[in-house]
Amino acid sequence: FTDAIYAHVDSYLSADCKANLVVVPILARDAAGFYAKPSISLIKSLQAYLAGIKEVTHTVAVTSGENFLIPAAIRIVIGIYPGIAESTTRASAVSIVDGVLRDRSFGQSLYISDLSDPLKGITGRAYVNVEILGHRPVGSASILTTKLDTEGNLIVPDSEVITLSSADLVVEVKLFTGN
């Protein structure tokens, strides 16, 4: 695809003045503060803005950066003592996971301890087990394990960012009776 753009731009520029293709992948933030696919209007607006300030030898292509999003699939099992509300425990766990994954930096991998350590602070918790199942690429029906290391941590390169997949966040709360 980029070869075709180079060829097109090079064809109308002189031999002394080659074109430089600048691809700008972008992301937006959803209402909850998580990285998300940008709207078409945002892509077009940025494309128009950059077209107005670019050098004549540049070709700018603004694209969606959704392929750089790594939605984590996570399973959490929390054992609670009798008398502790399951719904409160579940809501606390979801809030903690939200906090860990919101505003995440590019290239910041997700370790089981990133989730299990703060979850240990839940009131009335007897135990907590965290499992990172993998990631579900945008538009995919399958959870992939290709980015998991041998300890079950989700490892990403500097060009990717881990985000929440609320559909793939499973929080189970079980009554712990000491057995």
PDB file of C-alpha atoms in Angstrom:
ATOM      1  CA  PHE A   1       0.000   0.000   0.000  1.00  0.00           C
ATOM      2  CA  THR A   2       2.745   2.480   0.922  1.00  0.00           C
ATOM      3  CA  ASP A   3       4.700   1.545  -2.199  1.00  0.00           C
ATOM      4  CA  ALA A   4       1.732   2.644  -4.313  1.00  0.00           C
ATOM      5  CA  ILE A   5       1.567   5.996  -2.515  1.00  0.00           C
ATOM      6  CA  TYR A   6       5.314   6.539  -2.954  1.00  0.00           C
ATOM      7  CA  ALA A   7       5.084   5.690  -6.642  1.00  0.00           C
ATOM      8  CA  HIS A   8       2.134   8.048  -7.153  1.00  0.00           C
ATOM      9  CA  VAL A   9       3.765  10.984  -5.359  1.00  0.00           C
ATOM     10  CA  ASP A  10       7.163  10.354  -6.944  1.00  0.00           C
ATOM     11  CA  SER A  11       5.537  10.348 -10.375  1.00  0.00           C
ATOM     12  CA  TYR A  12       4.482  13.984 -10.140  1.00  0.00           C
ATOM     13  CA  LEU A  13       7.536  15.266  -8.283  1.00  0.00           C
ATOM     14  CA  SER A  14      10.818  15.848 -10.079  1.00  0.00           C
ATOM     15  CA  ALA A  15      13.602  13.292  -9.873  1.00  0.00           C
ATOM     16  CA  ASP A  16      15.512  15.637  -7.545  1.00  0.00           C
ATOM     17  CA  CYS A  17      12.605  15.927  -5.115  1.00  0.00           C
ATOM     18  CA  LYS A  18      11.411  12.585  -3.743  1.00  0.00           C
ATOM     19  CA  ALA A  19       8.309  12.304  -1.567  1.00  0.00           C
ATOM     20  CA  ASN A  20       8.333  11.288   2.071  1.00  0.00           C
ATOM     21  CA  LEU A  21       5.347   9.351   3.337  1.00  0.00           C
ATOM     22  CA  VAL A  22       4.405  10.138   6.924  1.00  0.00           C
ATOM     23  CA  VAL A  23       1.903   7.674   8.376  1.00  0.00           C
ATOM     24  CA  VAL A  24       0.217   8.931  11.540  1.00  0.00           C
ATOM     25  CA  PRO A  25      -1.729   6.263  13.452  1.00  0.00           C
ATOM     26  CA  ILE A  26      -3.961   7.828  16.120  1.00  0.00           C
ATOM     27  CA  LEU A  27      -6.132   6.706  19.003  1.00  0.00           C
ATOM     28  CA  ALA A  28      -8.845   8.467  20.943  1.00  0.00           C
ATOM     29  CA  ARG A  29     -10.100   8.070  24.492  1.00  0.00           C
ATOM     30  CA  ASP A  30     -13.560   6.758  25.289  1.00  0.00           C
ATOM     31  CA  ALA A  31     -15.844   8.233  27.971  1.00  0.00           C
ATOM     32  CA  ALA A  32     -14.201   6.065  30.643  1.00  0.00           C
ATOM     33  CA  GLY A  33     -10.701   7.284  29.733  1.00  0.00           C
ATOM     34  CA  PHE A  34      -9.490   4.177  27.913  1.00  0.00           C
ATOM     35  CA  TYR A  35      -7.762   4.255  24.549  1.00  0.00           C
ATOM     36  CA  ALA A  36     -10.208   3.533  21.738  1.00  0.00           C
ATOM     37  CA  LYS A  37     -10.558   3.544  17.978  1.00  0.00           C
ATOM     38  CA  PRO A  38     -10.761   7.134  16.675  1.00  0.00           C
ATOM     39  CA  SER A  39     -13.834   8.360  14.847  1.00  0.00           C
ATOM     40  CA  ILE A  40     -13.721   8.907  11.090  1.00  0.00           C
ATOM     41  CA  SER A  41     -14.294  12.627  11.661  1.00  0.00           C
ATOM     42  CA  LEU A  42     -11.258  12.831  13.978  1.00  0.00           C
ATOM     43  CA  ILE A  43      -9.114  11.060  11.385  1.00  0.00           C
ATOM     44  CA  LYS A  44     -10.334  13.394   8.617  1.00  0.00           C
ATOM     45  CA  SER A  45      -9.872  16.510  10.753  1.00  0.00           C
ATOM     46  CA  LEU A  46      -6.294  15.625  11.641  1.00  0.00           C
ATOM     47  CA  GLN A  47      -5.609  14.654   8.012  1.00  0.00           C
ATOM     48  CA  ALA A  48      -6.863  18.082   6.846  1.00  0.00           C
ATOM     49  CA  TYR A  49      -4.857  19.908   9.511  1.00  0.00           C
ATOM     50  CA  LEU A  50      -1.625  18.075   8.704  1.00  0.00           C
ATOM     51  CA  ALA A  51      -2.183  18.530   4.959  1.00  0.00           C
ATOM     52  CA  GLY A  52      -2.277  22.285   5.581  1.00  0.00           C
ATOM     53  CA  ILE A  53       1.057  22.421   7.411  1.00  0.00           C
ATOM     54  CA  LYS A  54       3.093  19.690   5.710  1.00  0.00           C
ATOM     55  CA  GLU A  55       6.066  20.267   3.441  1.00  0.00           C
ATOM     56  CA  VAL A  56       5.412  19.968  -0.288  1.00  0.00           C
ATOM     57  CA  THR A  57       7.611  16.869  -0.415  1.00  0.00           C
ATOM     58  CA  HIS A  58       5.567  15.055   2.223  1.00  0.00           C
ATOM     59  CA  THR A  59       2.518  12.905   1.877  1.00  0.00           C
ATOM     60  CA  VAL A  60       0.605  12.485   5.122  1.00  0.00           C
ATOM     61  CA  ALA A  61      -1.685   9.525   5.812  1.00  0.00           C
ATOM     62  CA  VAL A  62      -3.644   9.582   9.080  1.00  0.00           C
ATOM     63  CA  THR A  63      -4.926   6.129  10.044  1.00  0.00           C
ATOM     64  CA  SER A  64      -6.662   4.463  12.944  1.00  0.00           C
ATOM     65  CA  GLY A  65      -4.241   3.123  15.526  1.00  0.00           C
ATOM     66  CA  GLU A  66      -6.676   0.469  16.730  1.00  0.00           C
ATOM     67  CA  ASN A  67      -4.255  -2.289  15.660  1.00  0.00           C
ATOM     68  CA  PHE A  68      -1.911  -1.049  18.400  1.00  0.00           C
ATOM     69  CA  LEU A  69      -4.546  -1.673  21.099  1.00  0.00           C
ATOM     70  CA  ILE A  70      -4.112  -4.886  23.088  1.00  0.00           C
ATOM     71  CA  PRO A  71      -7.394  -5.594  24.935  1.00  0.00           C
ATOM     72  CA  ALA A  72      -6.478  -7.831  27.868  1.00  0.00           C
ATOM     73  CA  ALA A  73      -8.588 -10.878  28.753  1.00  0.00           C
ATOM     74  CA  ILE A  74      -8.468 -11.357  32.524  1.00  0.00           C
ATOM     75  CA  ARG A  75     -10.036 -13.818  34.971  1.00  0.00           C
ATOM     76  CA  ILE A  76     -10.103 -13.029  38.682  1.00  0.00           C
ATOM     77  CA  VAL A  77     -11.358 -15.333  41.434  1.00  0.00           C
ATOM     78  CA  ILE A  78     -11.785 -13.777  44.879  1.00  0.00           C
ATOM     79  CA  GLY A  79     -12.631 -15.738  47.990  1.00  0.00           C
ATOM     80  CA  ILE A  80     -14.495 -13.744  50.638  1.00  0.00           C
ATOM     81  CA  TYR A  81     -15.310 -14.431  54.259  1.00  0.00           C
ATOM     82  CA  PRO A  82     -18.938 -14.906  55.372  1.00  0.00           C
ATOM     83  CA  GLY A  83     -20.757 -11.614  55.868  1.00  0.00           C
ATOM     84  CA  ILE A  84     -18.961  -9.786  53.040  1.00  0.00           C
ATOM     85  CA  ALA A  85     -21.154  -8.602  50.156  1.00  0.00           C
ATOM     86  CA  GLU A  86     -20.334 -10.302  46.858  1.00  0.00           C
ATOM     87  CA  SER A  87     -21.575  -7.351  44.804  1.00  0.00           C
ATOM     88  CA  THR A  88     -19.348  -4.898  46.703  1.00  0.00           C
ATOM     89  CA  THR A  89     -16.336  -7.171  46.303  1.00  0.00           C
ATOM     90  CA  ARG A  90     -16.990  -7.579  42.567  1.00  0.00           C
ATOM     91  CA  ALA A  91     -17.426  -3.813  42.084  1.00  0.00           C
ATOM     92  CA  SER A  92     -14.203  -3.139  44.007  1.00  0.00           C
ATOM     93  CA  ALA A  93     -12.294  -5.636  41.855  1.00  0.00           C
ATOM     94  CA  VAL A  94     -13.604  -4.132  38.611  1.00  0.00           C
ATOM     95  CA  SER A  95     -12.701  -0.640  39.854  1.00  0.00           C
ATOM     96  CA  ILE A  96      -9.168  -1.772  40.693  1.00  0.00           C
ATOM     97  CA  VAL A  97      -8.681  -3.351  37.253  1.00  0.00           C
ATOM     98  CA  ASP A  98     -10.038  -0.169  35.638  1.00  0.00           C
ATOM     99  CA  GLY A  99      -7.508   1.872  37.583  1.00  0.00           C
ATOM    100  CA  VAL A 100      -4.614  -0.373  36.575  1.00  0.00           C
ATOM    101  CA  LEU A 101      -5.487  -0.321  32.861  1.00  0.00           C
ATOM    102  CA  ARG A 102      -6.661   3.298  32.439  1.00  0.00           C
ATOM    103  CA  ASP A 103      -4.031   5.750  31.123  1.00  0.00           C
ATOM    104  CA  ARG A 104      -1.560   2.948  30.515  1.00  0.00           C
ATOM    105  CA  SER A 105       1.645   3.860  28.699  1.00  0.00           C
ATOM    106  CA  PHE A 106       2.646   2.410  25.362  1.00  0.00           C
ATOM    107  CA  GLY A 107       5.011  -0.515  25.799  1.00  0.00           C
ATOM    108  CA  GLN A 108       3.964  -1.071  29.427  1.00  0.00           C
ATOM    109  CA  SER A 109       3.441  -4.812  29.824  1.00  0.00           C
ATOM    110  CA  LEU A 110       0.825  -6.212  32.206  1.00  0.00           C
ATOM    111  CA  TYR A 111       2.120  -8.444  34.980  1.00  0.00           C
ATOM    112  CA  ILE A 112      -0.096 -10.587  37.192  1.00  0.00           C
ATOM    113  CA  SER A 113       1.280  -8.713  40.212  1.00  0.00           C
ATOM    114  CA  ASP A 114       0.056  -5.404  38.688  1.00  0.00           C
ATOM    115  CA  LEU A 115      -3.445  -6.736  39.341  1.00  0.00           C
ATOM    116  CA  SER A 116      -3.046  -9.130  42.269  1.00  0.00           C
ATOM    117  CA  ASP A 117      -1.180  -6.714  44.554  1.00  0.00           C
ATOM    118  CA  PRO A 118      -3.892  -4.015  44.610  1.00  0.00           C
ATOM    119  CA  LEU A 119      -6.663  -6.665  44.708  1.00  0.00           C
ATOM    120  CA  LYS A 120      -5.191  -7.967  47.972  1.00  0.00           C
ATOM    121  CA  GLY A 121      -6.417  -4.744  49.588  1.00  0.00           C
ATOM    122  CA  ILE A 122     -10.093  -5.628  49.132  1.00  0.00           C
ATOM    123  CA  THR A 123     -11.882  -5.747  52.483  1.00  0.00           C
ATOM    124  CA  GLY A 124     -12.968  -9.228  53.575  1.00  0.00           C
ATOM    125  CA  ARG A 125     -10.805 -11.008  51.026  1.00  0.00           C
ATOM    126  CA  ALA A 126      -9.585 -14.480  51.985  1.00  0.00           C
ATOM    127  CA  TYR A 127      -7.679 -15.071  48.737  1.00  0.00           C
ATOM    128  CA  VAL A 128      -7.331 -13.714  45.222  1.00  0.00           C
ATOM    129  CA  ASN A 129      -6.273 -15.547  42.065  1.00  0.00           C
ATOM    130  CA  VAL A 130      -5.513 -13.589  38.904  1.00  0.00           C
ATOM    131  CA  GLU A 131      -5.055 -15.093  35.476  1.00  0.00           C
ATOM    132  CA  ILE A 132      -4.285 -13.143  32.331  1.00  0.00           C
ATOM    133  CA  LEU A 133      -5.856 -15.294  29.630  1.00  0.00           C
ATOM    134  CA  GLY A 134      -4.329 -13.387  26.711  1.00  0.00           C
ATOM    135  CA  HIS A 135      -5.683 -10.664  24.470  1.00  0.00           C
ATOM    136  CA  ARG A 136      -8.514 -10.332  21.990  1.00  0.00           C
ATOM    137  CA  PRO A 137      -7.524  -8.285  18.922  1.00  0.00           C
ATOM    138  CA  VAL A 138     -10.089  -5.723  17.833  1.00  0.00           C
ATOM    139  CA  GLY A 139     -12.773  -7.494  15.798  1.00  0.00           C
ATOM    140  CA  SER A 140     -11.525 -10.996  16.651  1.00  0.00           C
ATOM    141  CA  ALA A 141     -13.665 -13.790  18.036  1.00  0.00           C
ATOM    142  CA  SER A 142     -10.709 -15.529  19.677  1.00  0.00           C
ATOM    143  CA  ILE A 143      -8.521 -14.787  22.653  1.00  0.00           C
ATOM    144  CA  LEU A 144      -4.879 -15.086  21.615  1.00  0.00           C
ATOM    145  CA  THR A 145      -2.062 -16.170  23.916  1.00  0.00           C
ATOM    146  CA  THR A 146       0.807 -15.141  21.644  1.00  0.00           C
ATOM    147  CA  LYS A 147       1.844 -12.217  23.865  1.00  0.00           C
ATOM    148  CA  LEU A 148       1.891 -14.188  27.134  1.00  0.00           C
ATOM    149  CA  ASP A 149       5.224 -15.116  28.661  1.00  0.00           C
ATOM    150  CA  THR A 150       5.837 -18.379  30.522  1.00  0.00           C
ATOM    151  CA  GLU A 151       4.560 -16.862  33.801  1.00  0.00           C
ATOM    152  CA  GLY A 152       1.287 -15.688  32.237  1.00  0.00           C
ATOM    153  CA  ASN A 153       2.183 -11.991  31.959  1.00  0.00           C
ATOM    154  CA  LEU A 154       1.039  -9.980  28.929  1.00  0.00           C
ATOM    155  CA  ILE A 155       4.176  -8.623  27.237  1.00  0.00           C
ATOM    156  CA  VAL A 156       3.887  -5.891  24.588  1.00  0.00           C
ATOM    157  CA  PRO A 157       6.406  -3.965  22.463  1.00  0.00           C
ATOM    158  CA  ASP A 158       6.815  -0.177  22.700  1.00  0.00           C
ATOM    159  CA  SER A 159       4.366   0.380  19.833  1.00  0.00           C
ATOM    160  CA  GLU A 160       1.377  -1.254  21.594  1.00  0.00           C
ATOM    161  CA  VAL A 161      -0.771  -0.318  24.569  1.00  0.00           C
ATOM    162  CA  ILE A 162      -2.763  -2.657  26.798  1.00  0.00           C
ATOM    163  CA  THR A 163      -6.346  -1.640  27.408  1.00  0.00           C
ATOM    164  CA  LEU A 164      -9.419  -3.014  29.128  1.00  0.00           C
ATOM    165  CA  SER A 165     -11.672  -5.482  27.374  1.00  0.00           C
ATOM    166  CA  SER A 166     -14.721  -5.257  29.622  1.00  0.00           C
ATOM    167  CA  ALA A 167     -16.252  -8.187  27.722  1.00  0.00           C
ATOM    168  CA  ASP A 168     -13.196 -10.278  28.644  1.00  0.00           C
ATOM    169  CA  LEU A 169     -12.965  -9.274  32.306  1.00  0.00           C
ATOM    170  CA  VAL A 170     -14.394 -12.091  34.420  1.00  0.00           C
ATOM    171  CA  VAL A 171     -14.607 -11.548  38.179  1.00  0.00           C
ATOM    172  CA  GLU A 172     -15.842 -14.510  40.215  1.00  0.00           C
ATOM    173  CA  VAL A 173     -16.563 -14.076  43.920  1.00  0.00           C
ATOM    174  CA  LYS A 174     -16.765 -17.208  46.044  1.00  0.00           C
ATOM    175  CA  LEU A 175     -17.588 -17.694  49.701  1.00  0.00           C
ATOM    176  CA  PHE A 176     -14.546 -18.892  51.643  1.00  0.00           C
ATOM    177  CA  THR A 177     -15.384 -21.179  54.538  1.00  0.00           C
ATOM    178  CA  GLY A 178     -11.815 -22.110  55.461  1.00  0.00           C
ATOM    179  CA  ASN A 179     -11.862 -25.548  53.837  1.00  0.00           C
TER     180      ASN A 179
END
